[in-house]
PDB file of C-alpha atoms in Angstrom:
ATOM      1  CA  MET A   1     143.952  17.814  74.422  1.00  0.00           C
ATOM      2  CA  ALA A   2     142.646  20.257  71.798  1.00  0.00           C
ATOM      3  CA  HIS A   3     144.332  23.130  73.635  1.00  0.00           C
ATOM      4  CA  THR A   4     147.763  21.505  73.150  1.00  0.00           C
ATOM      5  CA  SER A   5     147.067  20.941  69.462  1.00  0.00           C
ATOM      6  CA  ASN A   6     146.015  24.584  69.022  1.00  0.00           C
ATOM      7  CA  ASP A   7     149.180  25.759  70.818  1.00  0.00           C
ATOM      8  CA  ARG A   8     151.278  23.697  68.432  1.00  0.00           C
ATOM      9  CA  TRP A   9     149.564  25.182  65.371  1.00  0.00           C
ATOM     10  CA  VAL A  10     149.986  28.692  66.759  1.00  0.00           C
ATOM     11  CA  LYS A  11     153.724  28.020  67.239  1.00  0.00           C
ATOM     12  CA  ILE A  12     153.983  26.598  63.727  1.00  0.00           C
ATOM     13  CA  SER A  13     152.131  29.586  62.263  1.00  0.00           C
ATOM     14  CA  ILE A  14     154.282  32.149  64.078  1.00  0.00           C
ATOM     15  CA  THR A  15     157.424  30.214  63.154  1.00  0.00           C
ATOM     16  CA  ILE A  16     156.499  30.262  59.463  1.00  0.00           C
ATOM     17  CA  LEU A  17     155.669  33.962  59.708  1.00  0.00           C
ATOM     18  CA  ARG A  18     159.028  34.584  61.437  1.00  0.00           C
ATOM     19  CA  ILE A  19     160.916  32.762  58.680  1.00  0.00           C
ATOM     20  CA  LEU A  20     159.070  34.539  55.859  1.00  0.00           C
ATOM     21  CA  VAL A  21     159.610  37.980  57.367  1.00  0.00           C
ATOM     22  CA  GLY A  22     163.222  37.062  58.123  1.00  0.00           C
ATOM     23  CA  TRP A  23     163.728  36.127  54.486  1.00  0.00           C
ATOM     24  CA  HIS A  24     162.225  39.460  53.392  1.00  0.00           C
ATOM     25  CA  PHE A  25     164.533  41.445  55.702  1.00  0.00           C
ATOM     26  CA  LEU A  26     167.623  39.454  54.714  1.00  0.00           C
ATOM     27  CA  TYR A  27     166.835  39.705  51.001  1.00  0.00           C
ATOM     28  CA  GLU A  28     166.326  43.475  51.198  1.00  0.00           C
ATOM     29  CA  GLY A  29     169.583  43.889  53.110  1.00  0.00           C
ATOM     30  CA  VAL A  30     171.660  41.716  50.780  1.00  0.00           C
ATOM     31  CA  VAL A  31     170.255  43.376  47.649  1.00  0.00           C
ATOM     32  CA  LYS A  32     171.183  46.785  49.036  1.00  0.00           C
ATOM     33  CA  LEU A  33     174.605  45.569  50.170  1.00  0.00           C
ATOM     34  CA  TYR A  34     175.567  44.273  46.723  1.00  0.00           C
ATOM     35  CA  ASN A  35     174.105  47.156  44.741  1.00  0.00           C
ATOM     36  CA  PRO A  36     176.790  49.877  44.686  1.00  0.00           C
ATOM     37  CA  GLU A  37     174.276  52.393  43.345  1.00  0.00           C
ATOM     38  CA  TRP A  38     171.701  51.905  46.106  1.00  0.00           C
ATOM     39  CA  THR A  39     171.178  54.744  48.540  1.00  0.00           C
ATOM     40  CA  SER A  40     168.372  55.770  50.844  1.00  0.00           C
ATOM     41  CA  PHE A  41     168.683  59.355  49.622  1.00  0.00           C
ATOM     42  CA  GLY A  42     165.515  59.373  47.498  1.00  0.00           C
ATOM     43  CA  TYR A  43     163.400  57.815  50.222  1.00  0.00           C
ATOM     44  CA  LEU A  44     164.684  60.204  52.878  1.00  0.00           C
ATOM     45  CA  ALA A  45     164.666  63.333  50.702  1.00  0.00           C
ATOM     46  CA  SER A  46     161.030  62.762  49.716  1.00  0.00           C
ATOM     47  CA  ALA A  47     159.878  62.156  53.309  1.00  0.00           C
ATOM     48  CA  GLN A  48     156.527  63.590  54.349  1.00  0.00           C
ATOM     49  CA  GLY A  49     154.872  64.275  57.656  1.00  0.00           C
ATOM     50  CA  PRO A  50     155.874  65.865  60.927  1.00  0.00           C
ATOM     51  CA  LEU A  51     159.361  64.284  60.967  1.00  0.00           C
ATOM     52  CA  LYS A  52     160.293  65.519  57.498  1.00  0.00           C
ATOM     53  CA  PRO A  53     163.055  67.822  58.870  1.00  0.00           C
ATOM     54  CA  LEU A  54     164.711  64.855  60.608  1.00  0.00           C
ATOM     55  CA  PHE A  55     164.667  62.699  57.480  1.00  0.00           C
ATOM     56  CA  THR A  56     165.879  65.609  55.332  1.00  0.00           C
ATOM     57  CA  MET A  57     168.834  66.000  57.704  1.00  0.00           C
ATOM     58  CA  LEU A  58     169.572  62.262  57.483  1.00  0.00           C
ATOM     59  CA  ALA A  59     169.672  62.558  53.677  1.00  0.00           C
ATOM     60  CA  GLN A  60     172.636  64.966  53.798  1.00  0.00           C
ATOM     61  CA  ALA A  61     176.280  63.981  53.417  1.00  0.00           C
ATOM     62  CA  PRO A  62     178.157  62.649  55.399  1.00  0.00           C
ATOM     63  CA  VAL A  63     175.272  61.402  57.546  1.00  0.00           C
ATOM     64  CA  LEU A  64     173.747  59.593  54.565  1.00  0.00           C
ATOM     65  CA  ASP A  65     176.671  57.163  54.339  1.00  0.00           C
ATOM     66  CA  TRP A  66     176.092  56.140  57.969  1.00  0.00           C
ATOM     67  CA  VAL A  67     172.335  55.877  57.436  1.00  0.00           C
ATOM     68  CA  ASP A  68     172.822  53.636  54.392  1.00  0.00           C
ATOM     69  CA  THR A  69     175.286  51.394  56.232  1.00  0.00           C
ATOM     70  CA  LEU A  70     173.134  51.135  59.362  1.00  0.00           C
ATOM     71  CA  ASN A  71     170.070  50.402  57.242  1.00  0.00           C
ATOM     72  CA  VAL A  72     171.788  47.461  55.517  1.00  0.00           C
ATOM     73  CA  VAL A  73     173.226  46.148  58.802  1.00  0.00           C
ATOM     74  CA  ALA A  74     169.825  46.381  60.508  1.00  0.00           C
ATOM     75  CA  LEU A  75     168.043  44.593  57.644  1.00  0.00           C
ATOM     76  CA  ILE A  76     170.585  41.768  57.589  1.00  0.00           C
ATOM     77  CA  THR A  77     170.596  41.487  61.403  1.00  0.00           C
ATOM     78  CA  VAL A  78     166.827  41.110  61.598  1.00  0.00           C
ATOM     79  CA  GLY A  79     166.858  38.690  58.679  1.00  0.00           C
ATOM     80  CA  ILE A  80     169.488  36.437  60.232  1.00  0.00           C
ATOM     81  CA  THR A  81     167.953  36.416  63.719  1.00  0.00           C
ATOM     82  CA  PHE A  82     164.504  35.600  62.342  1.00  0.00           C
ATOM     83  CA  LEU A  83     165.659  33.005  59.822  1.00  0.00           C
ATOM     84  CA  LEU A  84     167.914  31.182  62.270  1.00  0.00           C
ATOM     85  CA  GLY A  85     165.598  31.523  65.259  1.00  0.00           C
ATOM     86  CA  ILE A  86     168.213  32.968  67.610  1.00  0.00           C
ATOM     87  CA  PHE A  87     168.215  36.302  69.461  1.00  0.00           C
ATOM     88  CA  GLU A  88     164.753  36.908  67.986  1.00  0.00           C
ATOM     89  CA  LYS A  89     163.734  39.438  70.616  1.00  0.00           C
ATOM     90  CA  LYS A  90     166.768  41.596  69.856  1.00  0.00           C
ATOM     91  CA  GLY A  91     166.171  41.214  66.131  1.00  0.00           C
ATOM     92  CA  ALA A  92     162.514  42.102  66.604  1.00  0.00           C
ATOM     93  CA  LEU A  93     163.439  45.306  68.455  1.00  0.00           C
ATOM     94  CA  VAL A  94     165.771  46.307  65.620  1.00  0.00           C
ATOM     95  CA  GLY A  95     163.010  45.516  63.121  1.00  0.00           C
ATOM     96  CA  ILE A  96     160.440  47.528  65.080  1.00  0.00           C
ATOM     97  CA  GLY A  97     162.750  50.546  65.157  1.00  0.00           C
ATOM     98  CA  LEU A  98     163.651  50.284  61.490  1.00  0.00           C
ATOM     99  CA  LEU A  99     160.072  49.819  60.317  1.00  0.00           C
ATOM    100  CA  ALA A 100     158.845  52.649  62.543  1.00  0.00           C
ATOM    101  CA  LEU A 101     161.340  54.932  60.809  1.00  0.00           C
ATOM    102  CA  TYR A 102     160.228  53.678  57.390  1.00  0.00           C
ATOM    103  CA  TYR A 103     156.593  54.292  58.328  1.00  0.00           C
ATOM    104  CA  LEU A 104     157.223  57.738  59.807  1.00  0.00           C
ATOM    105  CA  ALA A 105     159.266  58.860  56.779  1.00  0.00           C
ATOM    106  CA  HIS A 106     156.250  58.236  54.558  1.00  0.00           C
ATOM    107  CA  PRO A 107     153.213  58.006  56.833  1.00  0.00           C
ATOM    108  CA  SER A 108     150.056  56.876  55.129  1.00  0.00           C
ATOM    109  CA  PHE A 109     148.009  59.573  56.833  1.00  0.00           C
ATOM    110  CA  PRO A 110     145.063  61.204  55.100  1.00  0.00           C
ATOM    111  CA  GLY A 111     146.144  64.423  53.407  1.00  0.00           C
ATOM    112  CA  PHE A 112     149.810  63.465  53.019  1.00  0.00           C
ATOM    113  CA  PRO A 113     150.963  62.796  49.478  1.00  0.00           C
ATOM    114  CA  GLN A 114     152.202  59.256  48.881  1.00  0.00           C
ATOM    115  CA  ILE A 115     155.559  60.011  47.260  1.00  0.00           C
ATOM    116  CA  ASN A 116     158.247  57.382  46.603  1.00  0.00           C
ATOM    117  CA  VAL A 117     156.198  54.518  48.084  1.00  0.00           C
ATOM    118  CA  GLU A 118     154.618  51.362  46.726  1.00  0.00           C
ATOM    119  CA  GLY A 119     150.915  52.059  46.261  1.00  0.00           C
ATOM    120  CA  ASN A 120     148.540  54.417  48.028  1.00  0.00           C
ATOM    121  CA  TYR A 121     147.350  53.534  51.488  1.00  0.00           C
ATOM    122  CA  TRP A 122     145.207  55.027  54.187  1.00  0.00           C
ATOM    123  CA  LEU A 123     146.778  54.630  57.671  1.00  0.00           C
ATOM    124  CA  VAL A 124     147.925  51.036  57.210  1.00  0.00           C
ATOM    125  CA  ASN A 125     150.746  50.068  54.862  1.00  0.00           C
ATOM    126  CA  LYS A 126     153.159  47.146  54.545  1.00  0.00           C
ATOM    127  CA  ASN A 127     155.680  48.743  56.903  1.00  0.00           C
ATOM    128  CA  LEU A 128     153.114  49.028  59.684  1.00  0.00           C
ATOM    129  CA  ILE A 129     151.945  45.451  59.130  1.00  0.00           C
ATOM    130  CA  GLU A 130     155.495  44.080  59.198  1.00  0.00           C
ATOM    131  CA  LEU A 131     156.205  46.195  62.295  1.00  0.00           C
ATOM    132  CA  MET A 132     153.313  44.455  64.042  1.00  0.00           C
ATOM    133  CA  VAL A 133     154.730  41.077  62.972  1.00  0.00           C
ATOM    134  CA  CYS A 134     157.966  42.083  64.711  1.00  0.00           C
ATOM    135  CA  VAL A 135     155.947  42.958  67.826  1.00  0.00           C
ATOM    136  CA  LEU A 136     154.314  39.519  67.657  1.00  0.00           C
ATOM    137  CA  ILE A 137     157.680  37.783  67.289  1.00  0.00           C
ATOM    138  CA  TYR A 138     159.078  39.825  70.171  1.00  0.00           C
ATOM    139  CA  ASN A 139     156.217  38.647  72.385  1.00  0.00           C
ATOM    140  CA  PHE A 140     156.156  35.060  71.079  1.00  0.00           C
ATOM    141  CA  PRO A 141     159.669  34.055  70.013  1.00  0.00           C
ATOM    142  CA  THR A 142     159.676  30.628  68.398  1.00  0.00           C
ATOM    143  CA  GLY A 143     163.402  29.921  68.143  1.00  0.00           C
ATOM    144  CA  GLN A 144     163.217  27.443  71.017  1.00  0.00           C
ATOM    145  CA  PHE A 145     160.461  25.661  69.114  1.00  0.00           C
ATOM    146  CA  PHE A 146     162.176  25.656  65.713  1.00  0.00           C
ATOM    147  CA  GLY A 147     165.554  27.301  65.203  1.00  0.00           C
ATOM    148  CA  LEU A 148     169.036  27.510  66.631  1.00  0.00           C
ATOM    149  CA  GLY A 149     167.504  28.416  69.982  1.00  0.00           C
ATOM    150  CA  TYR A 150     166.041  24.897  70.090  1.00  0.00           C
ATOM    151  CA  PHE A 151     169.433  23.283  69.476  1.00  0.00           C
ATOM    152  CA  ILE A 152     171.159  25.491  72.031  1.00  0.00           C
ATOM    153  CA  LYS A 153     168.468  24.634  74.582  1.00  0.00           C
ATOM    154  CA  THR A 154     168.841  20.922  73.776  1.00  0.00           C
ATOM    155  CA  ILE A 155     172.650  20.957  74.032  1.00  0.00           C
ATOM    156  CA  ASN A 156     172.806  23.156  77.132  1.00  0.00           C
ATOM    157  CA  PRO A 157     169.641  22.562  79.215  1.00  0.00           C
ATOM    158  CA  LYS A 158     169.510  24.569  82.446  1.00  0.00           C
TER     159      LYS A 158
END
């Protein structure tokens, strides 16, 4: 009996985490979408680490326009899938890829300057933590517990 209760609390906890992270992704995407002056140029141009040449190339026109658009689309996609609890695994994969790029552009490795980032970290930063949340949601999607996935399953049981 206790095992079932623990499973329920785990599902509730992961669901709440999914919704909170979804809100964060959606908010970041919408803010960037409606801010005509936003660009990822500064973040990419100040990249550090072994992939700096890649991020410097992404910061050049006309590639930058595509990078900015794809960044906003990816943020909003992850936000919607997590908030609504539908296609979470696909949203999680997009989130993992996006956050891995964020992390690798400014890795919090010892000896690398922390330029254009929030705070100073050593190995672990918010991008890496949120990436691991996306891994958790990929492995334990909760949309069929609470989300549109639940309603779709209820309407169309197979």
